[in-house]
XYZ file of C-alpha atoms in Angstrom:
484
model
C 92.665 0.702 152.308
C 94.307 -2.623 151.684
C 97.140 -3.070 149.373
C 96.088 -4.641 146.125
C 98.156 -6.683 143.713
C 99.214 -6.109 140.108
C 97.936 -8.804 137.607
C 100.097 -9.504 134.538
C 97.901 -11.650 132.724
C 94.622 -12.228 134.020
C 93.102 -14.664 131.457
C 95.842 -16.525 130.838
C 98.262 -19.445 132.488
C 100.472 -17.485 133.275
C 101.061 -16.451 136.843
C 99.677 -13.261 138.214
C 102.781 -10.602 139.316
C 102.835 -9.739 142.674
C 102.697 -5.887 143.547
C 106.575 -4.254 143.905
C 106.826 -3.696 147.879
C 104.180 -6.170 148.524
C 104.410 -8.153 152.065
C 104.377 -11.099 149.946
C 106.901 -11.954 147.192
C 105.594 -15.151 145.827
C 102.766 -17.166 146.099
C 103.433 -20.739 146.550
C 102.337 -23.989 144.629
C 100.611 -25.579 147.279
C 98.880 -22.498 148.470
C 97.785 -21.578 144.650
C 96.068 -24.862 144.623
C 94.984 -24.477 148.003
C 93.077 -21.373 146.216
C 91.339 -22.954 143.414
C 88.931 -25.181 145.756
C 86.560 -25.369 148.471
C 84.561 -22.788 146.909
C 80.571 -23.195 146.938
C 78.653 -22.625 143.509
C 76.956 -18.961 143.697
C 75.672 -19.115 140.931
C 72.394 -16.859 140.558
C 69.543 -18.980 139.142
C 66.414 -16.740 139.995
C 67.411 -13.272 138.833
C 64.933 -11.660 136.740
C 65.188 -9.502 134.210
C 65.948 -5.607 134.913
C 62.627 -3.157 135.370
C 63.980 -1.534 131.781
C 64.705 -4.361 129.394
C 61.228 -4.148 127.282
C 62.604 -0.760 127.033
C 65.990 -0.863 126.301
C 65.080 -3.833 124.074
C 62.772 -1.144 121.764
C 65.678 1.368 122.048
C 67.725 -0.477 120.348
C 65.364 -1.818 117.273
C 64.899 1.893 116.788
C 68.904 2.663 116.413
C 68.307 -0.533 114.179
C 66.080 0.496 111.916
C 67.837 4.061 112.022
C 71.420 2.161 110.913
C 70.569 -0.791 108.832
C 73.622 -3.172 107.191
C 75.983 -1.371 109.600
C 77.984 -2.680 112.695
C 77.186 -0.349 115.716
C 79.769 -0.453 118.552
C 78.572 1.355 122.161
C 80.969 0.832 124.978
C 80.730 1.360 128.891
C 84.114 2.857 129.369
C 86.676 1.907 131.466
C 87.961 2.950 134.968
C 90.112 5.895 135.252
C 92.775 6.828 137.937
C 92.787 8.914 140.499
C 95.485 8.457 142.030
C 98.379 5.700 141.593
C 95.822 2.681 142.013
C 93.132 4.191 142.555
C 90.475 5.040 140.743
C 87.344 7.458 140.517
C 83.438 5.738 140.948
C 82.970 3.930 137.808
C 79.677 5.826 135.868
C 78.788 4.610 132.650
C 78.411 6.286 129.492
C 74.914 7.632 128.969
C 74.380 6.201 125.229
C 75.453 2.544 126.614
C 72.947 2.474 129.857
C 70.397 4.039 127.650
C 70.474 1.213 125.235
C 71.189 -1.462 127.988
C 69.935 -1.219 131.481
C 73.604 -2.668 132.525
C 76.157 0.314 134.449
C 79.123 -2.408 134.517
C 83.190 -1.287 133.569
C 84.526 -2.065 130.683
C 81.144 -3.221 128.553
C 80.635 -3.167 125.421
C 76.989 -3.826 123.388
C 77.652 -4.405 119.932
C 74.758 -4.495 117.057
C 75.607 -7.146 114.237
C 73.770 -6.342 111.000
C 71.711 -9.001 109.770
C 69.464 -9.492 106.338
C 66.595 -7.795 108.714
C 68.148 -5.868 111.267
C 70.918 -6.539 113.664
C 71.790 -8.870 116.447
C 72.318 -7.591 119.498
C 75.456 -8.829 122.101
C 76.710 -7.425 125.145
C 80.336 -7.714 125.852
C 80.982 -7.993 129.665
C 83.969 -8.847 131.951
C 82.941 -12.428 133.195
C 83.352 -13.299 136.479
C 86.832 -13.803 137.938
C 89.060 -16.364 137.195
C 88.766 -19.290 140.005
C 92.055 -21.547 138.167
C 94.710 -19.040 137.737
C 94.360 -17.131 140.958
C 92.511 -14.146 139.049
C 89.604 -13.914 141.534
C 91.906 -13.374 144.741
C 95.716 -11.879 143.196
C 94.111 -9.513 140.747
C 93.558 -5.527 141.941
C 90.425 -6.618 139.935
C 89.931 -10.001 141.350
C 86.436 -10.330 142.628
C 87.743 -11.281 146.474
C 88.884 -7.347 146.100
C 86.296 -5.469 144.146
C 83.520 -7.773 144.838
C 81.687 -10.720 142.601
C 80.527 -9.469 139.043
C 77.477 -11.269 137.406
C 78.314 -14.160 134.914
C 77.908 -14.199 131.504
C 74.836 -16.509 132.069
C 73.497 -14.085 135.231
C 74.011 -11.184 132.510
C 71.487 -12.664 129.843
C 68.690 -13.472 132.763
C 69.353 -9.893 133.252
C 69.870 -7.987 130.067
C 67.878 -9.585 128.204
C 70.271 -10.513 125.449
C 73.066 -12.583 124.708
C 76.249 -11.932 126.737
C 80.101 -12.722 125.924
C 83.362 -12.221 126.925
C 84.373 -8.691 126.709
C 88.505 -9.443 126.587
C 88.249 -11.010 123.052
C 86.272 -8.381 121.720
C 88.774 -6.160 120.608
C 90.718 -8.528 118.492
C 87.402 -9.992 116.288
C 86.284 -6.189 115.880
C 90.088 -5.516 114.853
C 89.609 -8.566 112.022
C 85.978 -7.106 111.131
C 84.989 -5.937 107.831
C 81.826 -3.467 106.605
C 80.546 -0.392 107.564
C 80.917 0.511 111.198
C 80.205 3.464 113.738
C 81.257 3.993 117.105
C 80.702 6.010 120.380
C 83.698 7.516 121.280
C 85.365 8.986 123.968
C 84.543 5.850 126.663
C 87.049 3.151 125.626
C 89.992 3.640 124.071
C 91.153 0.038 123.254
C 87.878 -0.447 121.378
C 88.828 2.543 119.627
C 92.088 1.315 118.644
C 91.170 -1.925 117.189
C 88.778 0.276 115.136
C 90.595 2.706 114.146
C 91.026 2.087 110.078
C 87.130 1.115 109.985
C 85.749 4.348 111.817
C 85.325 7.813 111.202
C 84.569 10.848 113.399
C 81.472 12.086 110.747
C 79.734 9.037 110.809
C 80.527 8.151 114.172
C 79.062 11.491 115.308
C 75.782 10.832 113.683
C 75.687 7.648 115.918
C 76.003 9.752 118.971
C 73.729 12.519 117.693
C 70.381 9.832 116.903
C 70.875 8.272 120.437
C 70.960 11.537 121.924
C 67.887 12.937 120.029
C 66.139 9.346 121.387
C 66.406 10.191 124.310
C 64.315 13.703 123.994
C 60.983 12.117 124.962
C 61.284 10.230 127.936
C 59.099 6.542 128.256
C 57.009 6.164 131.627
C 59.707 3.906 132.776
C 61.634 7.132 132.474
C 59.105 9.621 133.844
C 59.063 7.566 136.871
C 62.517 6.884 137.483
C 62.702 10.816 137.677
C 60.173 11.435 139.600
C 62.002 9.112 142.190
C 65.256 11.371 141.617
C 63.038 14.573 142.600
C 61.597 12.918 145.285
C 64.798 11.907 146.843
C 66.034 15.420 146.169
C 62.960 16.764 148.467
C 64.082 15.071 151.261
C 67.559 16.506 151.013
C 66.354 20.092 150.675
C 64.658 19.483 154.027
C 67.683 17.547 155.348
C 70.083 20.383 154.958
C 67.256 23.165 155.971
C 67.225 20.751 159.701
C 70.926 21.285 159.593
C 71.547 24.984 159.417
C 73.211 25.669 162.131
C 75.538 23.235 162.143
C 76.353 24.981 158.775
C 77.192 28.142 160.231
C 79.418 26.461 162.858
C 81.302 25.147 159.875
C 80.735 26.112 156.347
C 79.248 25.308 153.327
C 80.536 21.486 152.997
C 78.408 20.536 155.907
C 76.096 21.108 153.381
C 76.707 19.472 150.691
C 77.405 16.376 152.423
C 74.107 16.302 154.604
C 72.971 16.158 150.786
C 75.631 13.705 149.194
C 74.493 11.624 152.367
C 70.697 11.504 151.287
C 71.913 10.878 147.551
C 73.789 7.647 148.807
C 71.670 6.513 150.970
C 68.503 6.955 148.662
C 69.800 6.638 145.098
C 73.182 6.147 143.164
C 75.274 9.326 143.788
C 74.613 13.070 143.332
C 73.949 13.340 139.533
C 76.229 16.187 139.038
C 78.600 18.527 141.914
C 76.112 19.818 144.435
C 75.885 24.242 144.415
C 75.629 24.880 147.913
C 76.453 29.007 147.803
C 76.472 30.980 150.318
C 76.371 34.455 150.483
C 77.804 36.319 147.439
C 79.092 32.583 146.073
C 75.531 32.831 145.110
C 76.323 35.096 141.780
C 78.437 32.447 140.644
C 76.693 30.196 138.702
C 78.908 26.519 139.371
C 79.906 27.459 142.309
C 80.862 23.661 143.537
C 84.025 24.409 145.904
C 81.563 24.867 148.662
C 84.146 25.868 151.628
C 83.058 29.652 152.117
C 80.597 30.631 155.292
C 77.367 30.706 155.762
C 76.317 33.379 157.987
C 72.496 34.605 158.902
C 71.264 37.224 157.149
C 72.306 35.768 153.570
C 71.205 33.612 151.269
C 71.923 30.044 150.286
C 71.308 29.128 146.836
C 71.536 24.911 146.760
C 71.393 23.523 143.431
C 71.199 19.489 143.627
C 69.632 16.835 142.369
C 69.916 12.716 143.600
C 70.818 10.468 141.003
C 68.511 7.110 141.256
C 70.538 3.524 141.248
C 69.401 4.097 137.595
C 71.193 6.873 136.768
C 68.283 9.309 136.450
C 69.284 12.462 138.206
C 66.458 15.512 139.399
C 68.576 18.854 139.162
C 66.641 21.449 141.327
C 67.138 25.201 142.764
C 65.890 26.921 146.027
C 67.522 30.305 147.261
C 66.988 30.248 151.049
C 67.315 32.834 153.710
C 69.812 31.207 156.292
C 67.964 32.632 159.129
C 64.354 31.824 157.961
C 63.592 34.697 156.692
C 63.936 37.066 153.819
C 64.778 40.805 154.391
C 63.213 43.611 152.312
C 65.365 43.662 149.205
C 66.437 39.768 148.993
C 62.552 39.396 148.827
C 62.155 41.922 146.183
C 64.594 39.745 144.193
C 63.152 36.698 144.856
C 59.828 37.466 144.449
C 61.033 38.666 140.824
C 62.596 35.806 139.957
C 59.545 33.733 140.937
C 56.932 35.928 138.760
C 59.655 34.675 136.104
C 59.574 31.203 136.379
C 55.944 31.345 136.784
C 55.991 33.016 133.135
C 58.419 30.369 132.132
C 56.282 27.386 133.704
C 52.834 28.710 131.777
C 54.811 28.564 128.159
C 55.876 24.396 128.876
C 53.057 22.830 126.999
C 52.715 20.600 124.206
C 53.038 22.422 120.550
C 54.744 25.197 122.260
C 58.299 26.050 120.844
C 61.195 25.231 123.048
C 62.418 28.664 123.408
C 58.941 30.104 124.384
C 59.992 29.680 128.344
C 63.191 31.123 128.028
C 61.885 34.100 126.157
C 58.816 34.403 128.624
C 61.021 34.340 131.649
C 63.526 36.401 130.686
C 61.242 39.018 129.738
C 59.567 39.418 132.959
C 63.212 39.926 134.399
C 63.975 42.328 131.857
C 61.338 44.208 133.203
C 62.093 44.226 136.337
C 65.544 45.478 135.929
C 64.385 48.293 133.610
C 61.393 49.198 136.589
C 64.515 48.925 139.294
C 66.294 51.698 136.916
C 69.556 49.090 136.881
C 68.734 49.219 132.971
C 67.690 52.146 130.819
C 63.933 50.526 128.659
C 62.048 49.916 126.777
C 61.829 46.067 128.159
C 61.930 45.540 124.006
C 65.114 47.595 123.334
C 67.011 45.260 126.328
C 65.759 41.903 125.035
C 66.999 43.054 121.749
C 70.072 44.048 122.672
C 70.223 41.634 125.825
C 71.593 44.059 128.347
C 69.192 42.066 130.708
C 72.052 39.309 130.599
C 74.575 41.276 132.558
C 72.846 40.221 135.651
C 70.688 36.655 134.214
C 73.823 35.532 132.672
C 72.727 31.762 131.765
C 69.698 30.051 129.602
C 66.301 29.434 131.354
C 66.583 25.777 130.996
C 67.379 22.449 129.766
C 66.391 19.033 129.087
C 66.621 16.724 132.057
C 67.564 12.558 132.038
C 70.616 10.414 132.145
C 72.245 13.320 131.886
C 71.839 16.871 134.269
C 72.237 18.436 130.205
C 70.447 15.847 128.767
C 70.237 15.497 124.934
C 73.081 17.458 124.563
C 74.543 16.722 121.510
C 70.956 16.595 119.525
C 70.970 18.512 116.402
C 69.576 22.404 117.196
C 66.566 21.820 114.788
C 65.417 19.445 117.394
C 66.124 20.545 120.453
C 66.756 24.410 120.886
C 64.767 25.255 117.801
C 62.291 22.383 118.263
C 58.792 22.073 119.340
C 57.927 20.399 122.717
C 56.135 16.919 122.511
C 54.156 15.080 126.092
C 57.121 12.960 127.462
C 59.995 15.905 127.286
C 61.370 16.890 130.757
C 63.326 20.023 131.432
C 63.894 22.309 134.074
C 62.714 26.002 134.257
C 65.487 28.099 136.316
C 65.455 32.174 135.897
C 67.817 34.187 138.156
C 69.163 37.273 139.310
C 72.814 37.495 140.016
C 74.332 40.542 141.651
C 78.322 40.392 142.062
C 79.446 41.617 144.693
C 82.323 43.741 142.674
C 79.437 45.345 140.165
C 79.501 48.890 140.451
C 76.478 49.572 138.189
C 73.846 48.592 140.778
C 73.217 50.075 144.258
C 75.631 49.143 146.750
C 72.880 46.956 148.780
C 71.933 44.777 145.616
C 75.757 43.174 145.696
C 76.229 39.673 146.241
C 72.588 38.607 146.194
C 71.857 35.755 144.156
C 68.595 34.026 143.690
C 67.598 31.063 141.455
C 64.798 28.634 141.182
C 64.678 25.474 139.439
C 62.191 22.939 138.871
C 61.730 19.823 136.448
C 58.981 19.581 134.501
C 57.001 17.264 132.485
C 55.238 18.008 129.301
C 51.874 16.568 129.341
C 49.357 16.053 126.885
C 47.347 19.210 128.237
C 50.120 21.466 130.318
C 52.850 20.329 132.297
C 53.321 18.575 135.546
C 55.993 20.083 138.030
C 57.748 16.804 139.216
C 59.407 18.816 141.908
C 56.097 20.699 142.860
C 57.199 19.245 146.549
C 59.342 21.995 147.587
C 57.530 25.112 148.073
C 58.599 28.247 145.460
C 56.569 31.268 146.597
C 58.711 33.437 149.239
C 55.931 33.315 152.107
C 55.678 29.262 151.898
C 59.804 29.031 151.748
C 59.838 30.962 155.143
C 56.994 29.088 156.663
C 58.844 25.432 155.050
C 61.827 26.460 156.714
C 60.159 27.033 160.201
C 58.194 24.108 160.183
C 61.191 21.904 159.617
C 63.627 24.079 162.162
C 60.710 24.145 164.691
């Protein structure tokens, strides 16, 4: 990696400031005007808008309507450092690609109120400066980072108009009226509104966008489809690689994954679970440097992220060697019956909790028929001594986010009633550690889980990841089709 210099003022007439210890201590007066010409015009004239913007264009009329006469601020967020200079993979915030389509640093879409509604303006970094020496001095400097759309390029795009992002700050710091924020993203934004905002009302703003996002839009639908798709082909990408696994360890695979996830889509949409052996019984287990050996299981929770930023977030527990013994079938097996139980109760009108309570109650009842819990089933769902060895919820809603939704009000989410367009995964499992003394020595350090996505429907559900077999006999025959 190349050194990069520091800018000291970017937009202004200033000269930029070299880096301290840079090979070059100046820059000189004929070589800085050397820099501003010769440059051809790259202008973008033929962009079209993005696949979203009817969408993200009703989006925001509905936060609108929902927040009339009030000023409603949703930023990108800015980078953040890693290390000295550098800095992690810029992601945006959820609430500001929902309402946007656009995944740049440092934006900022503000609604203005109007007499009947609000205008809508996106705040962007424009392109590099060309007359100071921004573009080709700056860490940030376009001949570093690469060329960012103009403000022009970014209406074609968006949809809407677009200004400069860097004198944002100071108008909202001069504004006046009711306004609410997103928080958390960018904290300059926050700063120049900090005597107009508060955390209650602000909250609310983060809450509504959340609970828009419960149903998902076909644009939606499809964009996760392509996540789960993706996803399929890096389930059979690390079942091809194996052995080169157990030469290794568990990183091999998670990057055969992270390799599919580039490659096919944006990034992994959250840190791949690739657990081997008793790292199977922990639930985020994401350090992924422990062996994988034949004879155990591999429990690989992923999920691609789409250039989009939809992510899939899928489950199989695989037998390393192709096939299952006697008891890590038994376990399997029971964990399937339960999401089977779990899958049936996704329907329209059904109440959000039914698939948790459906699944869990089918493992309840096979702990109590194991003897690892004293029954009835009803006494250990009452009680939930079935969650010594289920530990986590059945499920979740699935978007933007891997937790999608997560800040939606309880009434509507955990306590609501599922509607066609809601996606959410159904994921029961069994989780044995290996230091538990109250089950038989030979049930330690198996875990199983298995996790699909699926789509409400008008009459059922639709199992979006229905491309990766589930049932313990097609898993082994999957497995030796793609080793063979």
């Amino acid at each position: 990696m190349t050194e990069q210099p520091a800018p000291e003022n970017p937009e202004g007439d200033e000269p930029i400031k070299q880096r301290k210890n840079g090979l070059y201590p100046a820059v000189s007066d004929e070589l800085a005007e050397n820099m501003k010409s010769g440059w051809a015009d790259t202008e973008l004239h033929d962009l079209r808008p993005i696949p979203q913007a009817e969408e993200t264009a009703r989006r925001r009329a509905e936060l609108s309507a929902r927040f009339p006469g009030e000023r409603l601020v949703i930023p990108a967020g800015n980078l953040k450092t890693r290390s000295n200079d550098t800095e992690y993979a810029f992601r945006a915030s959820t609430e500001y690609v929902y309402l946007t389509g656009d995944q740049t640093q440092d934006g900022v879409l503000v609604l203005e109120p109007t007499a009947d509604g609000h205008d809508a303006t996106l705040y962007l970094l424009p392109r590099s400066n060309r007359e100071n020496g921004e573009f080709w001095l700056d860490g940030m400097g376009e001949l570093w980072v690469g060329r960012r759309y103009s403000l022009a390029e970014g209406e074609r795009l968006y949809g809407l108009p677009c200004a400069d992002v860097r004198e944002l700050a100071a108008a909202l710091a001069k504004a006046t009226g009711p306004v609410r924020a997103v928080r958390g993203h960018d904290a300059g934004i926050e700063a120049a509104l900090t005597d107009k905002i508060t955390a209650e009302r602000d909250e609310e703003l983060r809450v509504f966008i959340s609970e828009q996002r419960l149903v998902k839009d076909a644009f939606e639908v499809a964009e996760l489809q392509k996540a789960v798709d993706s996803t399929v082909r890096g389930f059979e990408d690390v079942v091809k690689v194996l052995d080169k696994a157990e030469a290794t360890s568990e990183r091999y695979i998670e990057g055969t994954f992270f390799l599919r996830a580039r490659v096919e889509g944006n990034d992994i949409g959250y840190g791949s679970i690739c657990a081997a052996g008793p790292h199977a019984t922990t639930l985020h287990w994401v350090r992924n440097d422990g062996p994988v050996r034949a004879g155990e299981l591999l429990l690989l929770d992923a999920g691609v992220e789409t250039h989009t930023l939809y992510t899939a977030d899928v489950t199989r527990t695989l037998p390393i060697n192709g096939t299952y013994t006697e008891l890590q079938r038994k376990v399997y097996d029971a964990v399937y019956e339960a999401q089977e139980a779990g899958i049936a109760a996704v329907k329209p009108g059904a109440k959000y909790r039914d698939f948790h309570d459906a699944a869990q109650r089918v493992l309840a009842a096979k702990l109590v028929e194991w003897g690892l819990v004293e029954g009835p089933v009803e006494r250990v769902l009452e009680l939930g001594l079935q969650r010594r060895w289920t530990l986590h919820g059945t499920g979740h809603m699935l978007g933007l986010d891997v937790h999608d939704c997560a800040v939606a009000r309880t009434e509507t989410y955990v306590d609501g009633v599922l509607e066609p367009g809601m996606v959410l995964t159904v994921e029961p499992g069994l989780y044995f550690q290996a230091d538990d003394l109250t089950v038989p020595e030979e049930y330690r350090g198996i875990g199983v889980r298995i996790e699909d996505d699926i789509l409400v429907t008008e009459d059922g559900n639709r199992n979006l990841s229905a491309g990766l077999p589930r049932t313990s006999s097609d898993v082994e025959a999957w497995m030796a089709r793609l080793k063979g």
